[in-house]
Amino acid sequence: KTGDEGSTSLLTGKRVSKADMRLEAYGTLDELNSWLGVLAAEAPDNCFPFLAQIQSELFSMGSYLALEGEANFPMPKLDASLVESLERQIDSWNEQLPELK
């Protein structure tokens, strides 16, 4: 074993420094996804209706962050309509909150 000399491979096989900002970004997405998994396991059923979709989108976003150039394999599709659904859900929650003073 020769060691990685501080680098790692992206999806296309290109080597980049482990200090590359994209690695920090998809590490942060993975950590967020982990916390959402904890929330999904602990929250009452149907409390957060979009958790599974959000987690799926975060995995897809991580795939794009790990890509350099064009993929020669199928990449996951991102669902832009999820943003609108989340905004509607947030508006619904806001309507249930008492007015701030």
PDB file of C-alpha atoms in Angstrom:
ATOM      1  CA  LYS A   1       0.000   0.000   0.000  1.00  0.00           C
ATOM      2  CA  THR A   2       1.491   3.323  -1.066  1.00  0.00           C
ATOM      3  CA  GLY A   3      -0.837   5.783   0.711  1.00  0.00           C
ATOM      4  CA  ASP A   4      -2.919   8.502  -0.863  1.00  0.00           C
ATOM      5  CA  GLU A   5      -0.498  11.425  -0.354  1.00  0.00           C
ATOM      6  CA  GLY A   6      -3.373  13.668   0.780  1.00  0.00           C
ATOM      7  CA  SER A   7      -5.544  13.156  -2.289  1.00  0.00           C
ATOM      8  CA  THR A   8      -8.734  11.319  -3.148  1.00  0.00           C
ATOM      9  CA  SER A   9     -10.615  10.342  -6.299  1.00  0.00           C
ATOM     10  CA  LEU A  10     -13.688  12.031  -7.699  1.00  0.00           C
ATOM     11  CA  LEU A  11     -16.396  10.051  -9.530  1.00  0.00           C
ATOM     12  CA  THR A  12     -14.512  10.274 -12.811  1.00  0.00           C
ATOM     13  CA  GLY A  13     -11.287   9.025 -11.207  1.00  0.00           C
ATOM     14  CA  LYS A  14      -9.564  12.409 -11.205  1.00  0.00           C
ATOM     15  CA  ARG A  15      -7.421  12.886  -8.097  1.00  0.00           C
ATOM     16  CA  VAL A  16      -7.881  16.033  -6.014  1.00  0.00           C
ATOM     17  CA  SER A  17      -6.498  17.275  -2.730  1.00  0.00           C
ATOM     18  CA  LYS A  18      -8.429  16.271   0.365  1.00  0.00           C
ATOM     19  CA  ALA A  19      -8.393  20.005   1.169  1.00  0.00           C
ATOM     20  CA  ASP A  20     -10.477  20.717  -1.975  1.00  0.00           C
ATOM     21  CA  MET A  21     -13.538  22.811  -1.097  1.00  0.00           C
ATOM     22  CA  ARG A  22     -15.885  20.395  -2.878  1.00  0.00           C
ATOM     23  CA  LEU A  23     -14.885  17.623  -0.462  1.00  0.00           C
ATOM     24  CA  GLU A  24     -15.779  19.892   2.439  1.00  0.00           C
ATOM     25  CA  ALA A  25     -19.107  20.646   0.717  1.00  0.00           C
ATOM     26  CA  TYR A  26     -20.150  17.053   0.164  1.00  0.00           C
ATOM     27  CA  GLY A  27     -18.914  16.099   3.613  1.00  0.00           C
ATOM     28  CA  THR A  28     -21.218  18.790   4.973  1.00  0.00           C
ATOM     29  CA  LEU A  29     -24.099  17.433   2.844  1.00  0.00           C
ATOM     30  CA  ASP A  30     -23.419  13.939   4.220  1.00  0.00           C
ATOM     31  CA  GLU A  31     -23.445  15.254   7.779  1.00  0.00           C
ATOM     32  CA  LEU A  32     -26.728  17.109   7.162  1.00  0.00           C
ATOM     33  CA  ASN A  33     -28.159  13.923   5.677  1.00  0.00           C
ATOM     34  CA  SER A  34     -27.128  11.998   8.784  1.00  0.00           C
ATOM     35  CA  TRP A  35     -28.889  14.498  11.048  1.00  0.00           C
ATOM     36  CA  LEU A  36     -31.994  14.293   8.873  1.00  0.00           C
ATOM     37  CA  GLY A  37     -31.878  10.522   9.326  1.00  0.00           C
ATOM     38  CA  VAL A  38     -31.826  10.993  13.107  1.00  0.00           C
ATOM     39  CA  LEU A  39     -34.741  13.410  12.810  1.00  0.00           C
ATOM     40  CA  ALA A  40     -36.678  10.937  10.647  1.00  0.00           C
ATOM     41  CA  ALA A  41     -36.085   8.167  13.191  1.00  0.00           C
ATOM     42  CA  GLU A  42     -37.058  10.252  16.212  1.00  0.00           C
ATOM     43  CA  ALA A  43     -39.822  12.593  14.980  1.00  0.00           C
ATOM     44  CA  PRO A  44     -43.481  11.616  15.024  1.00  0.00           C
ATOM     45  CA  ASP A  45     -44.780  10.121  11.772  1.00  0.00           C
ATOM     46  CA  ASN A  46     -45.715  12.680   9.086  1.00  0.00           C
ATOM     47  CA  CYS A  47     -44.213  15.539  11.119  1.00  0.00           C
ATOM     48  CA  PHE A  48     -41.751  16.318   8.322  1.00  0.00           C
ATOM     49  CA  PRO A  49     -43.359  15.035   5.122  1.00  0.00           C
ATOM     50  CA  PHE A  50     -40.427  15.673   2.770  1.00  0.00           C
ATOM     51  CA  LEU A  51     -37.534  14.134   4.716  1.00  0.00           C
ATOM     52  CA  ALA A  52     -37.006  11.138   2.420  1.00  0.00           C
ATOM     53  CA  GLN A  53     -37.110  13.386  -0.662  1.00  0.00           C
ATOM     54  CA  ILE A  54     -34.697  15.856   0.916  1.00  0.00           C
ATOM     55  CA  GLN A  55     -32.283  13.064   1.775  1.00  0.00           C
ATOM     56  CA  SER A  56     -32.451  11.717  -1.767  1.00  0.00           C
ATOM     57  CA  GLU A  57     -31.765  15.187  -3.190  1.00  0.00           C
ATOM     58  CA  LEU A  58     -28.796  15.659  -0.864  1.00  0.00           C
ATOM     59  CA  PHE A  59     -27.285  12.384  -2.087  1.00  0.00           C
ATOM     60  CA  SER A  60     -27.804  13.535  -5.675  1.00  0.00           C
ATOM     61  CA  MET A  61     -26.198  16.913  -4.946  1.00  0.00           C
ATOM     62  CA  GLY A  62     -23.211  15.128  -3.448  1.00  0.00           C
ATOM     63  CA  SER A  63     -22.842  13.143  -6.661  1.00  0.00           C
ATOM     64  CA  TYR A  64     -22.632  16.350  -8.676  1.00  0.00           C
ATOM     65  CA  LEU A  65     -20.074  17.810  -6.267  1.00  0.00           C
ATOM     66  CA  ALA A  66     -17.955  14.678  -6.731  1.00  0.00           C
ATOM     67  CA  LEU A  67     -18.029  15.054 -10.523  1.00  0.00           C
ATOM     68  CA  GLU A  68     -15.338  16.781 -12.540  1.00  0.00           C
ATOM     69  CA  GLY A  69     -16.437  17.519 -16.104  1.00  0.00           C
ATOM     70  CA  GLU A  70     -18.964  15.305 -17.881  1.00  0.00           C
ATOM     71  CA  ALA A  71     -19.988  11.912 -16.537  1.00  0.00           C
ATOM     72  CA  ASN A  72     -19.798   8.935 -18.867  1.00  0.00           C
ATOM     73  CA  PHE A  73     -22.492   7.245 -16.782  1.00  0.00           C
ATOM     74  CA  PRO A  74     -26.048   8.201 -15.751  1.00  0.00           C
ATOM     75  CA  MET A  75     -26.250  10.870 -13.053  1.00  0.00           C
ATOM     76  CA  PRO A  76     -29.243  11.315 -10.739  1.00  0.00           C
ATOM     77  CA  LYS A  77     -31.773  13.961 -11.694  1.00  0.00           C
ATOM     78  CA  LEU A  78     -32.420  16.849  -9.310  1.00  0.00           C
ATOM     79  CA  ASP A  79     -36.062  17.666  -8.534  1.00  0.00           C
ATOM     80  CA  ALA A  80     -36.502  21.454  -8.685  1.00  0.00           C
ATOM     81  CA  SER A  81     -40.170  21.123  -7.714  1.00  0.00           C
ATOM     82  CA  LEU A  82     -39.075  19.981  -4.252  1.00  0.00           C
ATOM     83  CA  VAL A  83     -37.976  23.554  -3.473  1.00  0.00           C
ATOM     84  CA  GLU A  84     -41.494  24.840  -4.129  1.00  0.00           C
ATOM     85  CA  SER A  85     -43.004  22.047  -2.029  1.00  0.00           C
ATOM     86  CA  LEU A  86     -40.662  22.880   0.842  1.00  0.00           C
ATOM     87  CA  GLU A  87     -41.508  26.580   0.597  1.00  0.00           C
ATOM     88  CA  ARG A  88     -45.225  25.768   0.817  1.00  0.00           C
ATOM     89  CA  GLN A  89     -44.601  23.546   3.843  1.00  0.00           C
ATOM     90  CA  ILE A  90     -42.594  26.281   5.575  1.00  0.00           C
ATOM     91  CA  ASP A  91     -45.377  28.794   4.849  1.00  0.00           C
ATOM     92  CA  SER A  92     -47.876  26.376   6.388  1.00  0.00           C
ATOM     93  CA  TRP A  93     -45.762  26.009   9.527  1.00  0.00           C
ATOM     94  CA  ASN A  94     -45.334  29.793   9.757  1.00  0.00           C
ATOM     95  CA  GLU A  95     -49.111  30.265   9.686  1.00  0.00           C
ATOM     96  CA  GLN A  96     -49.385  28.025  12.750  1.00  0.00           C
ATOM     97  CA  LEU A  97     -46.889  30.058  14.777  1.00  0.00           C
ATOM     98  CA  PRO A  98     -47.977  32.849  17.103  1.00  0.00           C
ATOM     99  CA  GLU A  99     -47.222  36.370  15.935  1.00  0.00           C
ATOM    100  CA  LEU A 100     -43.792  37.624  16.985  1.00  0.00           C
ATOM    101  CA  LYS A 101     -43.794  40.567  19.361  1.00  0.00           C
TER     102      LYS A 101
END
